[in-house]
């Protein structure tokens, strides 16, 4: 059974009838697409990054990385997964479990989305036989966290069952797409699964897009996984967006910048965004800029203040040393959790609050 907390959070996400500035109906499955998912852990939100590599008539290659705090140790992993085009089209199984000994493909399974055929059947109102991978011998909440957030255990098993479409009705979820909070259409399904003497029920929310039915949220066994951000090429130039906002508002949020978990270390997925931003800044050499770091509210005020300062310094250093923005034009300041954009009660709200902004001095404006 789902916990009351999980059900309440699920209802809050699905009842997205509130007004959004923009609705995005598709997240294209293209080379360079970067997806950030989150799970909630006692030590803080665990973010994992998936990048899409080659997209060909044969299938799609994904790169998946994570960094997770476990006690005093840090567990990391980098994996590759190739999903065949026929599985993206019709596979009745989701395998998001990654082991260091894995081969790069699992015929008959998808990894980060359901198949197009499964979505089509659900939208037609038909139940679908479906299987879900998990880590064996572990409570499903922990097993699902391991599957999505760094499972390096030994055995993969499949729970078999049925996905049943939820009652029809328009539903939307909020998602950060290319740095903007937007609404995306979702299809909902209720899953019932069994393995040996274990039975579980869960709720699944996927992007209602027949070309790319991306898994956006799953609540299974009281555990929640959620997609919180998607950045893709062609969805709006970061350089143009930053330049325009600095000109008109004197402040711009830096999209597509990723840090290691609880760290100021920039991830390699940030390179494209930093390069775009540097080009925009090069067009205005007279601007003097402040790099501002912000965090969510998980942890102490002091630790968040320190982390935000170090992250701002890391962006400043990257722009200066790697992209040759003159250091004399840049300052770095951390604000910790003191200036949230959204409430810290949800995964997506906390993700929105973990950000870096660039501010220029504008006469008579804040």
Tab-separated table of C-alpha atoms in Angstrom:
chain	number	residue	atom	x	y	z
A	1	UNK	CA	0.000	0.000	0.000
A	2	UNK	CA	1.119	3.543	-0.647
A	3	UNK	CA	1.800	5.676	2.377
A	4	UNK	CA	-0.477	8.643	3.004
A	5	UNK	CA	2.464	10.948	2.374
A	6	UNK	CA	3.141	9.354	-0.997
A	7	UNK	CA	-0.540	9.504	-1.972
A	8	UNK	CA	-0.784	13.136	-0.926
A	9	UNK	CA	2.304	14.094	-2.888
A	10	UNK	CA	1.070	12.158	-5.886
A	11	UNK	CA	-2.287	13.929	-5.820
A	12	UNK	CA	-0.599	17.286	-5.555
A	13	UNK	CA	1.513	16.588	-8.627
A	14	UNK	CA	-1.312	15.234	-10.752
A	15	UNK	CA	-3.811	17.973	-9.956
A	16	UNK	CA	-1.867	20.334	-12.173
A	17	UNK	CA	-4.856	22.370	-13.289
A	18	UNK	CA	-3.089	25.523	-12.193
A	19	UNK	CA	-2.079	28.007	-14.844
A	20	UNK	CA	1.403	27.724	-16.307
A	21	UNK	CA	3.136	30.311	-18.411
A	22	UNK	CA	3.777	27.676	-21.072
A	23	UNK	CA	2.778	24.139	-22.007
A	24	UNK	CA	5.244	21.786	-23.676
A	25	UNK	CA	3.713	18.730	-25.308
A	26	UNK	CA	6.885	16.963	-26.420
A	27	UNK	CA	10.369	16.270	-25.094
A	28	UNK	CA	12.152	15.131	-28.247
A	29	UNK	CA	14.270	11.997	-28.069
A	30	UNK	CA	17.331	13.547	-29.712
A	31	UNK	CA	21.071	13.463	-29.274
A	32	UNK	CA	22.056	15.778	-26.432
A	33	UNK	CA	18.825	15.439	-24.464
A	34	UNK	CA	19.719	15.603	-20.765
A	35	UNK	CA	17.313	14.271	-18.145
A	36	UNK	CA	17.612	14.828	-14.406
A	37	UNK	CA	15.635	12.617	-12.039
A	38	UNK	CA	15.418	12.709	-8.267
A	39	UNK	CA	14.688	10.462	-5.346
A	40	UNK	CA	14.336	11.591	-1.772
A	41	UNK	CA	16.956	10.263	0.654
A	42	UNK	CA	17.628	11.046	4.343
A	43	UNK	CA	20.842	12.818	3.330
A	44	UNK	CA	19.066	14.944	0.735
A	45	UNK	CA	17.673	14.660	-2.760
A	46	UNK	CA	19.638	12.269	-4.957
A	47	UNK	CA	19.844	13.579	-8.504
A	48	UNK	CA	20.823	11.346	-11.399
A	49	UNK	CA	21.647	12.487	-14.917
A	50	UNK	CA	20.818	10.676	-18.152
A	51	UNK	CA	22.198	11.914	-21.461
A	52	UNK	CA	21.062	10.709	-24.859
A	53	UNK	CA	23.860	9.821	-27.257
A	54	UNK	CA	23.346	8.349	-30.706
A	55	UNK	CA	19.780	8.146	-32.021
A	56	UNK	CA	19.630	5.868	-35.054
A	57	UNK	CA	17.181	3.597	-36.900
A	58	UNK	CA	18.602	0.763	-34.781
A	59	UNK	CA	17.922	2.384	-31.409
A	60	UNK	CA	19.019	4.914	-28.808
A	61	UNK	CA	22.122	4.962	-26.614
A	62	UNK	CA	21.886	6.451	-23.135
A	63	UNK	CA	24.605	7.451	-20.699
A	64	UNK	CA	23.633	7.381	-17.036
A	65	UNK	CA	25.639	8.688	-14.081
A	66	UNK	CA	25.018	8.989	-10.385
A	67	UNK	CA	26.745	10.045	-7.199
A	68	UNK	CA	25.254	8.909	-3.893
A	69	UNK	CA	26.235	9.395	-0.266
A	70	UNK	CA	26.093	6.157	1.749
A	71	UNK	CA	27.229	6.713	5.313
A	72	UNK	CA	30.729	8.130	5.156
A	73	UNK	CA	31.333	6.778	1.662
A	74	UNK	CA	30.401	8.158	-1.726
A	75	UNK	CA	29.154	5.667	-4.308
A	76	UNK	CA	29.453	6.610	-7.965
A	77	UNK	CA	28.754	4.950	-11.261
A	78	UNK	CA	28.688	5.578	-14.977
A	79	UNK	CA	26.744	3.240	-17.236
A	80	UNK	CA	25.705	2.880	-20.859
A	81	UNK	CA	22.429	1.416	-22.067
A	82	UNK	CA	21.324	0.824	-25.657
A	83	UNK	CA	17.590	0.383	-26.243
A	84	UNK	CA	16.583	-1.114	-29.568
A	85	UNK	CA	14.037	0.669	-31.727
A	86	UNK	CA	11.741	-2.374	-31.591
A	87	UNK	CA	11.772	-2.194	-27.790
A	88	UNK	CA	11.050	1.534	-27.780
A	89	UNK	CA	8.131	0.597	-30.013
A	90	UNK	CA	6.634	-2.417	-28.250
A	91	UNK	CA	8.531	-3.705	-25.165
A	92	UNK	CA	6.277	-4.744	-22.246
A	93	UNK	CA	9.014	-4.386	-19.614
A	94	UNK	CA	10.905	-1.589	-17.832
A	95	UNK	CA	14.477	-2.285	-16.728
A	96	UNK	CA	16.063	0.693	-14.968
A	97	UNK	CA	18.397	-1.433	-12.849
A	98	UNK	CA	22.104	-0.889	-13.554
A	99	UNK	CA	24.928	-3.169	-12.385
A	100	UNK	CA	28.639	-2.725	-13.031
A	101	UNK	CA	28.720	-6.169	-14.684
A	102	UNK	CA	25.895	-5.399	-17.128
A	103	UNK	CA	26.039	-5.635	-20.876
A	104	UNK	CA	24.795	-2.495	-22.587
A	105	UNK	CA	21.481	-3.871	-23.864
A	106	UNK	CA	18.541	-5.912	-22.609
A	107	UNK	CA	16.298	-7.001	-25.491
A	108	UNK	CA	12.618	-6.803	-24.628
A	109	UNK	CA	13.039	-3.877	-22.215
A	110	UNK	CA	13.034	-0.120	-22.171
A	111	UNK	CA	15.055	1.864	-19.642
A	112	UNK	CA	13.695	5.385	-19.129
A	113	UNK	CA	10.328	5.321	-20.883
A	114	UNK	CA	7.501	2.936	-21.556
A	115	UNK	CA	7.061	1.698	-25.110
A	116	UNK	CA	4.814	3.423	-27.609
A	117	UNK	CA	2.569	0.359	-27.843
A	118	UNK	CA	2.021	0.313	-24.074
A	119	UNK	CA	1.061	3.991	-24.086
A	120	UNK	CA	-1.302	3.423	-27.004
A	121	UNK	CA	-3.090	0.577	-25.192
A	122	UNK	CA	-3.389	2.564	-21.977
A	123	UNK	CA	-4.866	5.538	-23.824
A	124	UNK	CA	-7.354	3.190	-25.477
A	125	UNK	CA	-8.505	2.144	-22.003
A	126	UNK	CA	-7.036	-1.354	-22.103
A	127	UNK	CA	-5.018	-3.019	-19.309
A	128	UNK	CA	-1.501	-4.084	-20.288
A	129	UNK	CA	0.592	-7.010	-19.067
A	130	UNK	CA	3.809	-5.447	-17.801
A	131	UNK	CA	7.007	-6.289	-15.924
A	132	UNK	CA	9.182	-4.103	-13.734
A	133	UNK	CA	12.821	-4.772	-12.817
A	134	UNK	CA	14.016	-4.472	-9.229
A	135	UNK	CA	16.951	-5.455	-7.057
A	136	UNK	CA	16.310	-8.853	-5.498
A	137	UNK	CA	16.219	-9.411	-1.762
A	138	UNK	CA	15.585	-5.755	-0.927
A	139	UNK	CA	12.449	-3.912	0.108
A	140	UNK	CA	10.954	-2.431	-3.043
A	141	UNK	CA	11.363	1.146	-1.834
A	142	UNK	CA	15.071	0.531	-1.353
A	143	UNK	CA	15.218	-1.640	-4.442
A	144	UNK	CA	13.618	0.992	-6.638
A	145	UNK	CA	15.978	3.608	-5.211
A	146	UNK	CA	18.825	1.271	-6.025
A	147	UNK	CA	17.474	0.715	-9.503
A	148	UNK	CA	17.117	4.380	-10.326
A	149	UNK	CA	19.778	5.790	-8.066
A	150	UNK	CA	22.758	3.514	-8.146
A	151	UNK	CA	22.046	-0.173	-7.701
A	152	UNK	CA	25.364	-1.997	-7.475
A	153	UNK	CA	23.920	-5.079	-5.793
A	154	UNK	CA	23.994	-8.536	-7.293
A	155	UNK	CA	20.698	-9.739	-8.704
A	156	UNK	CA	18.032	-8.315	-10.993
A	157	UNK	CA	14.544	-9.801	-10.924
A	158	UNK	CA	11.289	-8.861	-12.618
A	159	UNK	CA	7.973	-8.322	-10.918
A	160	UNK	CA	5.151	-9.246	-13.282
A	161	UNK	CA	1.715	-7.745	-13.355
A	162	UNK	CA	-0.633	-5.336	-15.057
A	163	UNK	CA	-0.813	-1.646	-15.836
A	164	UNK	CA	-4.386	-0.365	-15.748
A	165	UNK	CA	-5.236	3.049	-17.198
A	166	UNK	CA	-6.419	5.666	-14.758
A	167	UNK	CA	-9.837	7.267	-15.281
A	168	UNK	CA	-9.769	9.509	-18.299
A	169	UNK	CA	-9.309	13.216	-17.839
A	170	UNK	CA	-6.748	15.827	-18.676
A	171	UNK	CA	-3.762	15.787	-16.361
A	172	UNK	CA	-0.566	17.767	-16.387
A	173	UNK	CA	2.630	17.856	-14.397
A	174	UNK	CA	5.100	20.624	-13.832
A	175	UNK	CA	8.614	20.096	-15.170
A	176	UNK	CA	11.694	22.214	-15.729
A	177	UNK	CA	12.306	22.208	-19.485
A	178	UNK	CA	15.353	24.119	-20.688
A	179	UNK	CA	15.348	26.021	-17.419
A	180	UNK	CA	11.673	27.044	-17.539
A	181	UNK	CA	8.838	25.753	-15.392
A	182	UNK	CA	6.244	24.397	-17.825
A	183	UNK	CA	3.294	22.025	-17.852
A	184	UNK	CA	3.527	18.716	-19.688
A	185	UNK	CA	0.619	16.353	-20.467
A	186	UNK	CA	0.697	13.028	-18.641
A	187	UNK	CA	-0.948	9.640	-18.992
A	188	UNK	CA	-1.592	7.827	-15.722
A	189	UNK	CA	-1.667	4.133	-14.930
A	190	UNK	CA	-2.092	1.987	-11.843
A	191	UNK	CA	0.271	-0.964	-11.611
A	192	UNK	CA	-0.173	-4.219	-9.696
A	193	UNK	CA	2.863	-6.514	-9.552
A	194	UNK	CA	3.873	-9.743	-7.845
A	195	UNK	CA	7.038	-11.774	-7.308
A	196	UNK	CA	7.024	-14.903	-5.170
A	197	UNK	CA	5.235	-13.854	-1.951
A	198	UNK	CA	5.650	-10.121	-2.545
A	199	UNK	CA	2.831	-8.009	-3.959
A	200	UNK	CA	3.016	-4.327	-4.747
A	201	UNK	CA	0.885	-1.604	-6.208
A	202	UNK	CA	2.063	1.652	-7.681
A	203	UNK	CA	1.122	4.679	-9.720
A	204	UNK	CA	2.935	5.656	-12.899
A	205	UNK	CA	2.886	8.911	-14.838
A	206	UNK	CA	4.360	9.121	-18.325
A	207	UNK	CA	4.654	11.889	-20.867
A	208	UNK	CA	1.577	11.705	-23.084
A	209	UNK	CA	3.620	11.767	-26.266
A	210	UNK	CA	3.442	8.773	-28.637
A	211	UNK	CA	6.943	9.545	-29.921
A	212	UNK	CA	8.578	9.590	-26.485
A	213	UNK	CA	6.459	8.334	-23.548
A	214	UNK	CA	9.077	9.255	-20.959
A	215	UNK	CA	8.578	8.023	-17.400
A	216	UNK	CA	8.026	11.193	-15.370
A	217	UNK	CA	7.009	9.856	-11.979
A	218	UNK	CA	6.516	6.558	-10.170
A	219	UNK	CA	5.110	5.979	-6.693
A	220	UNK	CA	5.631	2.342	-5.745
A	221	UNK	CA	5.639	0.797	-2.290
A	222	UNK	CA	5.602	4.206	-0.651
A	223	UNK	CA	8.654	5.327	-2.601
A	224	UNK	CA	8.637	8.187	-5.127
A	225	UNK	CA	10.837	8.715	-8.171
A	226	UNK	CA	10.420	11.852	-10.240
A	227	UNK	CA	11.809	13.427	-13.381
A	228	UNK	CA	12.565	17.025	-12.496
A	229	UNK	CA	14.369	18.518	-15.467
A	230	UNK	CA	14.850	18.074	-19.201
A	231	UNK	CA	17.222	20.083	-21.387
A	232	UNK	CA	17.454	19.511	-25.118
A	233	UNK	CA	19.126	21.156	-28.119
A	234	UNK	CA	16.879	23.394	-30.155
A	235	UNK	CA	14.630	24.136	-27.201
A	236	UNK	CA	15.934	27.682	-26.969
A	237	UNK	CA	19.509	28.915	-27.012
A	238	UNK	CA	20.941	29.350	-23.536
A	239	UNK	CA	23.205	32.069	-24.898
A	240	UNK	CA	20.328	34.073	-26.366
A	241	UNK	CA	18.124	33.540	-23.319
A	242	UNK	CA	20.785	34.617	-20.826
A	243	UNK	CA	21.784	37.616	-22.922
A	244	UNK	CA	18.169	38.732	-23.344
A	245	UNK	CA	17.339	38.414	-19.657
A	246	UNK	CA	20.487	40.215	-18.564
A	247	UNK	CA	19.616	43.052	-20.927
A	248	UNK	CA	15.952	43.329	-19.950
A	249	UNK	CA	15.880	42.161	-16.321
A	250	UNK	CA	19.534	42.480	-15.250
A	251	UNK	CA	19.310	38.903	-13.925
A	252	UNK	CA	19.339	35.491	-15.582
A	253	UNK	CA	19.165	31.968	-14.268
A	254	UNK	CA	21.865	29.711	-15.716
A	255	UNK	CA	20.168	26.715	-17.366
A	256	UNK	CA	21.734	23.287	-17.742
A	257	UNK	CA	24.409	23.633	-15.044
A	258	UNK	CA	24.795	20.457	-12.961
A	259	UNK	CA	26.809	19.757	-9.818
A	260	UNK	CA	27.782	16.526	-8.128
A	261	UNK	CA	25.568	15.529	-5.211
A	262	UNK	CA	26.216	17.812	-2.213
A	263	UNK	CA	29.305	19.163	-3.946
A	264	UNK	CA	30.584	22.199	-5.845
A	265	UNK	CA	32.133	19.989	-8.526
A	266	UNK	CA	30.663	20.807	-11.926
A	267	UNK	CA	29.525	17.810	-13.940
A	268	UNK	CA	30.629	17.423	-17.538
A	269	UNK	CA	27.001	17.777	-18.639
A	270	UNK	CA	27.378	21.485	-17.763
A	271	UNK	CA	29.946	22.171	-20.487
A	272	UNK	CA	27.520	23.055	-23.271
A	273	UNK	CA	25.568	25.519	-21.130
A	274	UNK	CA	28.707	27.189	-19.784
A	275	UNK	CA	30.079	27.546	-23.300
A	276	UNK	CA	26.842	29.144	-24.501
A	277	UNK	CA	26.811	31.529	-21.550
A	278	UNK	CA	30.422	32.532	-22.126
A	279	UNK	CA	29.630	33.397	-25.735
A	280	UNK	CA	26.732	35.577	-24.610
A	281	UNK	CA	28.920	37.356	-22.083
A	282	UNK	CA	31.636	37.909	-24.670
A	283	UNK	CA	29.169	39.991	-26.664
A	284	UNK	CA	28.995	42.512	-23.779
A	285	UNK	CA	32.556	42.962	-22.460
A	286	UNK	CA	31.620	46.044	-20.423
A	287	UNK	CA	29.240	44.157	-18.153
A	288	UNK	CA	30.369	43.391	-14.602
A	289	UNK	CA	28.629	40.320	-13.313
A	290	UNK	CA	27.860	38.634	-10.026
A	291	UNK	CA	27.510	34.843	-9.952
A	292	UNK	CA	24.943	33.869	-7.306
A	293	UNK	CA	24.593	30.394	-5.825
A	294	UNK	CA	21.364	29.143	-4.232
A	295	UNK	CA	20.388	25.879	-2.519
A	296	UNK	CA	17.306	24.096	-1.269
A	297	UNK	CA	16.430	23.906	2.432
A	298	UNK	CA	17.755	20.390	3.109
A	299	UNK	CA	20.554	20.546	5.680
A	300	UNK	CA	21.663	23.341	7.958
A	301	UNK	CA	21.642	26.996	7.027
A	302	UNK	CA	25.409	27.153	7.491
A	303	UNK	CA	26.141	24.157	5.263
A	304	UNK	CA	23.842	25.447	2.543
A	305	UNK	CA	25.418	28.887	2.670
A	306	UNK	CA	28.870	27.350	2.290
A	307	UNK	CA	27.752	25.069	-0.544
A	308	UNK	CA	26.109	27.905	-2.456
A	309	UNK	CA	29.248	30.035	-2.154
A	310	UNK	CA	31.462	27.207	-3.400
A	311	UNK	CA	29.146	26.512	-6.329
A	312	UNK	CA	29.119	30.170	-7.332
A	313	UNK	CA	32.916	30.185	-7.134
A	314	UNK	CA	33.061	27.037	-9.278
A	315	UNK	CA	31.000	28.639	-12.035
A	316	UNK	CA	33.082	31.803	-11.833
A	317	UNK	CA	36.282	29.764	-12.091
A	318	UNK	CA	34.986	27.770	-15.062
A	319	UNK	CA	33.922	30.891	-16.939
A	320	UNK	CA	37.230	32.582	-16.204
A	321	UNK	CA	39.735	29.767	-16.663
A	322	UNK	CA	38.073	27.590	-19.284
A	323	UNK	CA	36.095	30.148	-21.268
A	324	UNK	CA	38.319	33.211	-20.777
A	325	UNK	CA	35.765	35.572	-19.281
A	326	UNK	CA	37.977	38.186	-17.540
A	327	UNK	CA	38.062	37.413	-13.814
A	328	UNK	CA	37.948	41.123	-12.973
A	329	UNK	CA	34.404	41.253	-14.357
A	330	UNK	CA	33.133	38.479	-12.089
A	331	UNK	CA	32.266	38.159	-8.421
A	332	UNK	CA	30.731	35.156	-6.645
A	333	UNK	CA	28.224	35.171	-3.790
A	334	UNK	CA	26.318	32.382	-2.065
A	335	UNK	CA	22.862	32.893	-0.587
A	336	UNK	CA	22.195	29.373	0.666
A	337	UNK	CA	18.495	28.696	1.141
A	338	UNK	CA	17.473	32.304	1.800
A	339	UNK	CA	16.026	33.108	-1.646
A	340	UNK	CA	13.868	30.180	-2.785
A	341	UNK	CA	12.044	30.358	-6.104
A	342	UNK	CA	9.473	27.771	-5.044
A	343	UNK	CA	8.406	25.986	-1.827
A	344	UNK	CA	10.893	23.366	-0.631
A	345	UNK	CA	8.153	20.828	0.107
A	346	UNK	CA	8.495	18.954	-3.200
A	347	UNK	CA	11.298	17.366	-5.214
A	348	UNK	CA	10.700	19.707	-8.126
A	349	UNK	CA	10.520	22.750	-5.858
A	350	UNK	CA	13.848	21.886	-4.272
A	351	UNK	CA	15.348	21.261	-7.710
A	352	UNK	CA	14.182	24.697	-8.835
A	353	UNK	CA	15.808	26.260	-5.777
A	354	UNK	CA	19.179	24.607	-6.410
A	355	UNK	CA	20.344	27.047	-9.021
A	356	UNK	CA	22.953	29.528	-10.184
A	357	UNK	CA	22.040	33.017	-11.363
A	358	UNK	CA	24.040	35.743	-13.100
A	359	UNK	CA	23.323	39.353	-12.154
A	360	UNK	CA	24.647	42.546	-13.683
A	361	UNK	CA	24.649	46.008	-12.162
A	362	UNK	CA	21.859	48.054	-13.708
A	363	UNK	CA	21.367	51.693	-12.761
A	364	UNK	CA	18.167	52.129	-10.798
A	365	UNK	CA	17.283	48.406	-10.929
A	366	UNK	CA	17.735	45.487	-8.555
